[in-house]
């Protein structure tokens, strides 16, 4: 055995220097792999925040636009204090009535669900939410909505954020702007991401001399890596004469004059 070891000195094992060099190389490789994993994990987390942020804003805007658009639905031509229409409008909240089941009754009770609606912002469990009140019961619709603003366009094309009670029946469109905020701060900057959506919603069921044919929507976001986008909607208008009917489809980002 001793003769073998003398003839093959490498069989004695590694020297201390060789072990130190090997350990150093191994640590360098592990450190590089950790950095790559950490960067990928932060990127994934940030993108997940962006997706959630945009989904929250779009869900809130979709619900607001859909219900505001049908405000004042009145198939039975109701009159009086509970008639369908916008009942209250401020810069940060809106309330309206719609006779969805067409029974001529809009009393705020269990027999008329979703007919007396209000939207505003409120804080629930320390989180700012878009609140939806139906027949006096408020529930959070979307969390992490930081700002909500309404601008009202009247039938004479003037704009106001605080219409008087006499002007409520003159509202022809509502410009809605909301800002959503990420649930967690950006892992790179430490600041919260924000995403803003704006849309102009035509109210179809209030009396008007000339209907709005389109609503516009723009989006913007602010953060270290967020981007802004804008979109327009497609509307269809029809013109009828005594001899023929012509239909045209156009893309537009403007509204017709009332």
Short mmCIF file of C-alpha atoms in Angstrom, two decimals:
data_model
loop_
_atom_site.label_atom_id
_atom_site.label_comp_id
_atom_site.label_asym_id
_atom_site.label_seq_id
_atom_site.Cartn_x
_atom_site.Cartn_y
_atom_site.Cartn_z
CA UNK A 1 0.00 0.00 0.00
CA UNK A 2 2.78 2.43 0.92
CA UNK A 3 4.58 1.59 -2.32
CA UNK A 4 1.36 2.42 -4.22
CA UNK A 5 0.98 5.75 -2.49
CA UNK A 6 4.61 6.66 -3.16
CA UNK A 7 4.19 5.84 -6.85
CA UNK A 8 0.81 7.67 -7.01
CA UNK A 9 1.00 10.80 -4.82
CA UNK A 10 -2.33 12.07 -6.24
CA UNK A 11 -4.12 9.24 -4.49
CA UNK A 12 -3.44 10.99 -1.16
CA UNK A 13 -6.37 13.40 -1.93
CA UNK A 14 -6.73 17.16 -2.49
CA UNK A 15 -4.51 19.76 -0.97
CA UNK A 16 -5.94 22.55 1.18
CA UNK A 17 -5.29 25.05 -1.60
CA UNK A 18 -7.20 22.96 -4.11
CA UNK A 19 -10.16 22.68 -1.73
CA UNK A 20 -10.19 26.45 -1.16
CA UNK A 21 -10.11 27.13 -4.90
CA UNK A 22 -12.92 24.66 -5.54
CA UNK A 23 -15.04 26.14 -2.74
CA UNK A 24 -14.47 29.67 -4.06
CA UNK A 25 -15.55 28.69 -7.56
CA UNK A 26 -18.61 26.90 -6.17
CA UNK A 27 -19.62 29.95 -4.10
CA UNK A 28 -19.27 32.23 -7.12
CA UNK A 29 -21.53 29.96 -9.17
CA UNK A 30 -24.11 29.76 -6.36
CA UNK A 31 -24.08 33.55 -5.92
CA UNK A 32 -24.66 34.08 -9.64
CA UNK A 33 -27.53 31.59 -9.65
CA UNK A 34 -29.09 33.27 -6.61
CA UNK A 35 -28.90 36.68 -8.26
CA UNK A 36 -30.57 35.36 -11.41
CA UNK A 37 -33.33 33.74 -9.35
CA UNK A 38 -33.83 36.91 -7.29
CA UNK A 39 -34.12 39.12 -10.39
CA UNK A 40 -36.59 36.73 -12.02
CA UNK A 41 -38.63 36.52 -8.83
CA UNK A 42 -38.83 40.35 -8.53
CA UNK A 43 -39.79 40.67 -12.19
CA UNK A 44 -42.54 38.09 -11.80
CA UNK A 45 -43.85 39.81 -8.66
CA UNK A 46 -43.88 43.23 -10.35
CA UNK A 47 -45.69 41.92 -13.43
CA UNK A 48 -48.23 40.18 -11.22
CA UNK A 49 -48.87 43.51 -9.47
CA UNK A 50 -49.33 45.27 -12.83
CA UNK A 51 -51.85 42.67 -14.02
CA UNK A 52 -53.86 42.85 -10.80
CA UNK A 53 -53.75 46.64 -10.86
CA UNK A 54 -55.06 46.89 -14.41
CA UNK A 55 -57.72 44.23 -13.83
CA UNK A 56 -59.03 46.13 -10.79
CA UNK A 57 -59.24 49.40 -12.69
CA UNK A 58 -60.93 47.86 -15.72
CA UNK A 59 -63.42 45.90 -13.62
CA UNK A 60 -64.38 49.06 -11.74
CA UNK A 61 -64.74 51.09 -14.94
CA UNK A 62 -66.73 48.38 -16.68
CA UNK A 63 -69.27 48.16 -13.86
CA UNK A 64 -69.56 51.94 -13.52
CA UNK A 65 -70.00 52.47 -17.25
CA UNK A 66 -72.55 49.68 -17.67
CA UNK A 67 -74.82 50.83 -14.85
CA UNK A 68 -74.51 54.57 -15.46
CA UNK A 69 -75.38 54.01 -19.12
CA UNK A 70 -78.72 52.45 -18.18
CA UNK A 71 -79.57 55.08 -15.53
CA UNK A 72 -83.08 56.42 -16.00
CA UNK A 73 -84.48 53.33 -17.72
CA UNK A 74 -88.20 54.00 -17.54
CA UNK A 75 -90.28 51.71 -19.78
CA UNK A 76 -93.54 52.62 -18.06
CA UNK A 77 -92.96 56.41 -18.20
CA UNK A 78 -93.09 56.79 -14.44
CA UNK A 79 -93.40 60.25 -12.89
CA UNK A 80 -93.07 61.53 -9.35
CA UNK A 81 -90.36 61.45 -6.72
CA UNK A 82 -89.22 57.87 -7.45
CA UNK A 83 -89.13 58.18 -11.21
CA UNK A 84 -86.00 56.71 -12.87
CA UNK A 85 -83.11 59.07 -13.50
CA UNK A 86 -80.07 60.56 -11.79
CA UNK A 87 -81.06 61.49 -8.24
CA UNK A 88 -77.78 62.89 -6.89
CA UNK A 89 -74.50 63.87 -8.54
CA UNK A 90 -71.29 65.23 -7.04
CA UNK A 91 -67.66 65.29 -8.11
CA UNK A 92 -66.96 61.99 -6.29
CA UNK A 93 -70.28 60.14 -6.17
CA UNK A 94 -73.38 59.46 -8.22
CA UNK A 95 -76.83 58.02 -7.46
CA UNK A 96 -79.50 56.95 -9.92
CA UNK A 97 -82.69 54.92 -10.33
CA UNK A 98 -83.59 52.49 -13.12
CA UNK A 99 -86.79 50.49 -13.46
CA UNK A 100 -85.01 47.32 -14.57
CA UNK A 101 -87.97 44.96 -14.26
CA UNK A 102 -90.35 47.45 -15.91
CA UNK A 103 -93.04 47.06 -13.25
CA UNK A 104 -93.47 50.80 -12.64
CA UNK A 105 -92.19 50.47 -9.06
CA UNK A 106 -88.71 51.61 -7.99
CA UNK A 107 -89.15 51.53 -4.22
CA UNK A 108 -85.83 50.80 -2.50
CA UNK A 109 -86.62 47.38 -1.04
CA UNK A 110 -86.02 43.70 -1.67
CA UNK A 111 -88.65 43.58 -4.41
CA UNK A 112 -86.59 45.94 -6.57
CA UNK A 113 -82.97 44.78 -6.40
CA UNK A 114 -80.33 46.86 -8.22
CA UNK A 115 -82.79 49.64 -9.10
CA UNK A 116 -81.56 52.26 -6.60
CA UNK A 117 -77.79 52.50 -7.05
CA UNK A 118 -75.05 54.75 -5.70
CA UNK A 119 -71.30 54.72 -6.30
CA UNK A 120 -68.59 56.37 -4.21
CA UNK A 121 -65.28 55.65 -2.47
CA UNK A 122 -65.01 54.44 1.09
CA UNK A 123 -62.51 52.63 3.32
CA UNK A 124 -63.12 49.01 4.28
CA UNK A 125 -60.68 47.28 6.66
CA UNK A 126 -58.10 49.97 5.99
CA UNK A 127 -58.32 49.58 2.20
CA UNK A 128 -59.86 52.16 -0.14
CA UNK A 129 -62.63 50.58 -2.20
CA UNK A 130 -65.13 51.49 -4.85
CA UNK A 131 -68.40 51.17 -2.99
CA UNK A 132 -71.71 50.22 -4.58
CA UNK A 133 -74.87 50.90 -2.60
CA UNK A 134 -77.98 49.02 -3.68
CA UNK A 135 -81.24 49.78 -1.86
CA UNK A 136 -79.31 51.18 1.11
CA UNK A 137 -76.80 48.33 1.45
CA UNK A 138 -73.18 49.23 0.63
CA UNK A 139 -70.67 46.63 -0.55
CA UNK A 140 -67.10 46.94 -1.84
CA UNK A 141 -66.91 46.34 -5.58
CA UNK A 142 -63.18 46.70 -6.25
CA UNK A 143 -60.37 47.24 -3.76
CA UNK A 144 -57.43 49.66 -3.99
CA UNK A 145 -59.27 52.40 -5.89
CA UNK A 146 -57.63 55.63 -4.75
CA UNK A 147 -59.50 58.29 -6.72
CA UNK A 148 -62.93 58.55 -8.32
CA UNK A 149 -64.09 61.66 -10.19
CA UNK A 150 -67.21 62.50 -12.18
CA UNK A 151 -67.77 65.34 -14.64
CA UNK A 152 -71.27 65.85 -16.00
CA UNK A 153 -72.07 67.06 -19.51
CA UNK A 154 -75.40 68.84 -19.82
CA UNK A 155 -77.69 69.08 -22.85
CA UNK A 156 -76.22 72.51 -23.73
CA UNK A 157 -72.73 70.90 -23.78
CA UNK A 158 -71.57 72.70 -20.64
CA UNK A 159 -69.62 70.64 -18.11
CA UNK A 160 -69.89 70.67 -14.34
CA UNK A 161 -68.79 68.56 -11.40
CA UNK A 162 -71.57 69.80 -9.14
CA UNK A 163 -74.87 69.94 -11.02
CA UNK A 164 -77.82 71.46 -9.22
CA UNK A 165 -80.99 69.49 -8.60
CA UNK A 166 -82.61 71.37 -11.49
CA UNK A 167 -79.81 70.23 -13.82
CA UNK A 168 -80.01 66.51 -13.04
CA UNK A 169 -82.54 65.85 -15.83
CA UNK A 170 -80.29 67.78 -18.24
CA UNK A 171 -77.30 65.45 -17.84
CA UNK A 172 -76.57 63.72 -21.14
CA UNK A 173 -73.20 62.10 -20.43
CA UNK A 174 -70.86 61.44 -17.54
CA UNK A 175 -67.07 61.56 -17.72
CA UNK A 176 -65.66 59.04 -15.25
CA UNK A 177 -62.04 59.00 -14.08
CA UNK A 178 -60.66 56.52 -11.56
CA UNK A 179 -57.20 55.66 -10.30
CA UNK A 180 -56.26 52.24 -8.97
CA UNK A 181 -53.22 51.57 -6.81
CA UNK A 182 -51.19 48.39 -6.47
CA UNK A 183 -51.65 46.41 -3.27
CA UNK A 184 -47.89 46.28 -2.64
CA UNK A 185 -45.06 48.73 -3.41
CA UNK A 186 -42.78 48.17 -6.38
CA UNK A 187 -39.88 45.95 -5.28
CA UNK A 188 -37.42 48.07 -7.26
CA UNK A 189 -38.53 51.61 -6.40
CA UNK A 190 -40.41 51.10 -3.15
CA UNK A 191 -43.31 53.24 -4.43
CA UNK A 192 -46.84 52.13 -5.26
CA UNK A 193 -47.86 51.75 -8.87
CA UNK A 194 -50.96 53.60 -10.10
CA UNK A 195 -53.17 53.08 -13.12
CA UNK A 196 -55.76 55.61 -14.31
CA UNK A 197 -58.75 55.01 -16.56
CA UNK A 198 -61.05 57.67 -18.01
CA UNK A 199 -64.27 57.15 -19.95
CA UNK A 200 -67.17 59.23 -21.20
CA UNK A 201 -70.47 57.39 -20.78
CA UNK A 202 -73.59 58.37 -22.71
CA UNK A 203 -76.79 58.09 -20.71
CA UNK A 204 -79.17 56.49 -23.17
CA UNK A 205 -82.45 56.67 -21.31
CA UNK A 206 -82.79 60.35 -20.50
CA UNK A 207 -84.68 62.54 -23.00
CA UNK A 208 -82.46 64.26 -25.52
CA UNK A 209 -82.79 66.00 -28.87
CA UNK A 210 -79.77 64.30 -30.34
CA UNK A 211 -78.28 61.11 -28.98
CA UNK A 212 -74.65 60.48 -28.25
CA UNK A 213 -73.24 57.98 -30.68
CA UNK A 214 -70.03 57.04 -28.93
CA UNK A 215 -68.17 57.03 -25.66
CA UNK A 216 -64.45 57.62 -25.41
CA UNK A 217 -62.00 55.85 -23.19
CA UNK A 218 -58.38 56.59 -22.42
CA UNK A 219 -55.98 54.88 -20.07
CA UNK A 220 -52.78 55.95 -18.43
CA UNK A 221 -50.50 54.59 -15.76
CA UNK A 222 -47.69 55.98 -13.67
CA UNK A 223 -44.82 53.92 -12.22
CA UNK A 224 -41.27 53.08 -12.95
CA UNK A 225 -42.25 50.61 -15.64
CA UNK A 226 -45.99 51.09 -16.33
CA UNK A 227 -47.18 52.36 -19.67
CA UNK A 228 -50.28 54.17 -20.87
CA UNK A 229 -52.76 53.07 -23.45
CA UNK A 230 -55.80 54.59 -25.08
CA UNK A 231 -58.79 53.11 -26.77
CA UNK A 232 -61.79 54.25 -28.68
CA UNK A 233 -65.11 52.54 -29.14
CA UNK A 234 -66.98 51.69 -32.26
CA UNK A 235 -70.46 52.98 -32.69
CA UNK A 236 -73.13 52.40 -35.28
CA UNK A 237 -75.46 55.12 -36.45
CA UNK A 238 -78.41 54.77 -38.76
CA UNK A 239 -80.02 57.39 -40.99
CA UNK A 240 -83.54 56.82 -42.32
CA UNK A 241 -85.20 58.72 -45.18
CA UNK A 242 -88.63 58.33 -46.81
CA UNK A 243 -87.24 56.24 -49.66
CA UNK A 244 -84.37 54.23 -48.17
CA UNK A 245 -82.46 53.42 -45.00
CA UNK A 246 -78.67 53.74 -44.81
CA UNK A 247 -76.51 52.31 -42.02
CA UNK A 248 -72.90 53.27 -41.43
CA UNK A 249 -70.29 52.09 -38.96
CA UNK A 250 -67.59 54.52 -37.88
CA UNK A 251 -64.82 54.73 -35.34
CA UNK A 252 -64.95 57.92 -33.33
CA UNK A 253 -63.62 59.52 -30.19
CA UNK A 254 -66.02 62.45 -30.19
CA UNK A 255 -69.65 62.93 -29.30
CA UNK A 256 -72.38 64.41 -31.41
CA UNK A 257 -73.68 67.83 -30.56
CA UNK A 258 -76.89 67.64 -28.53
#
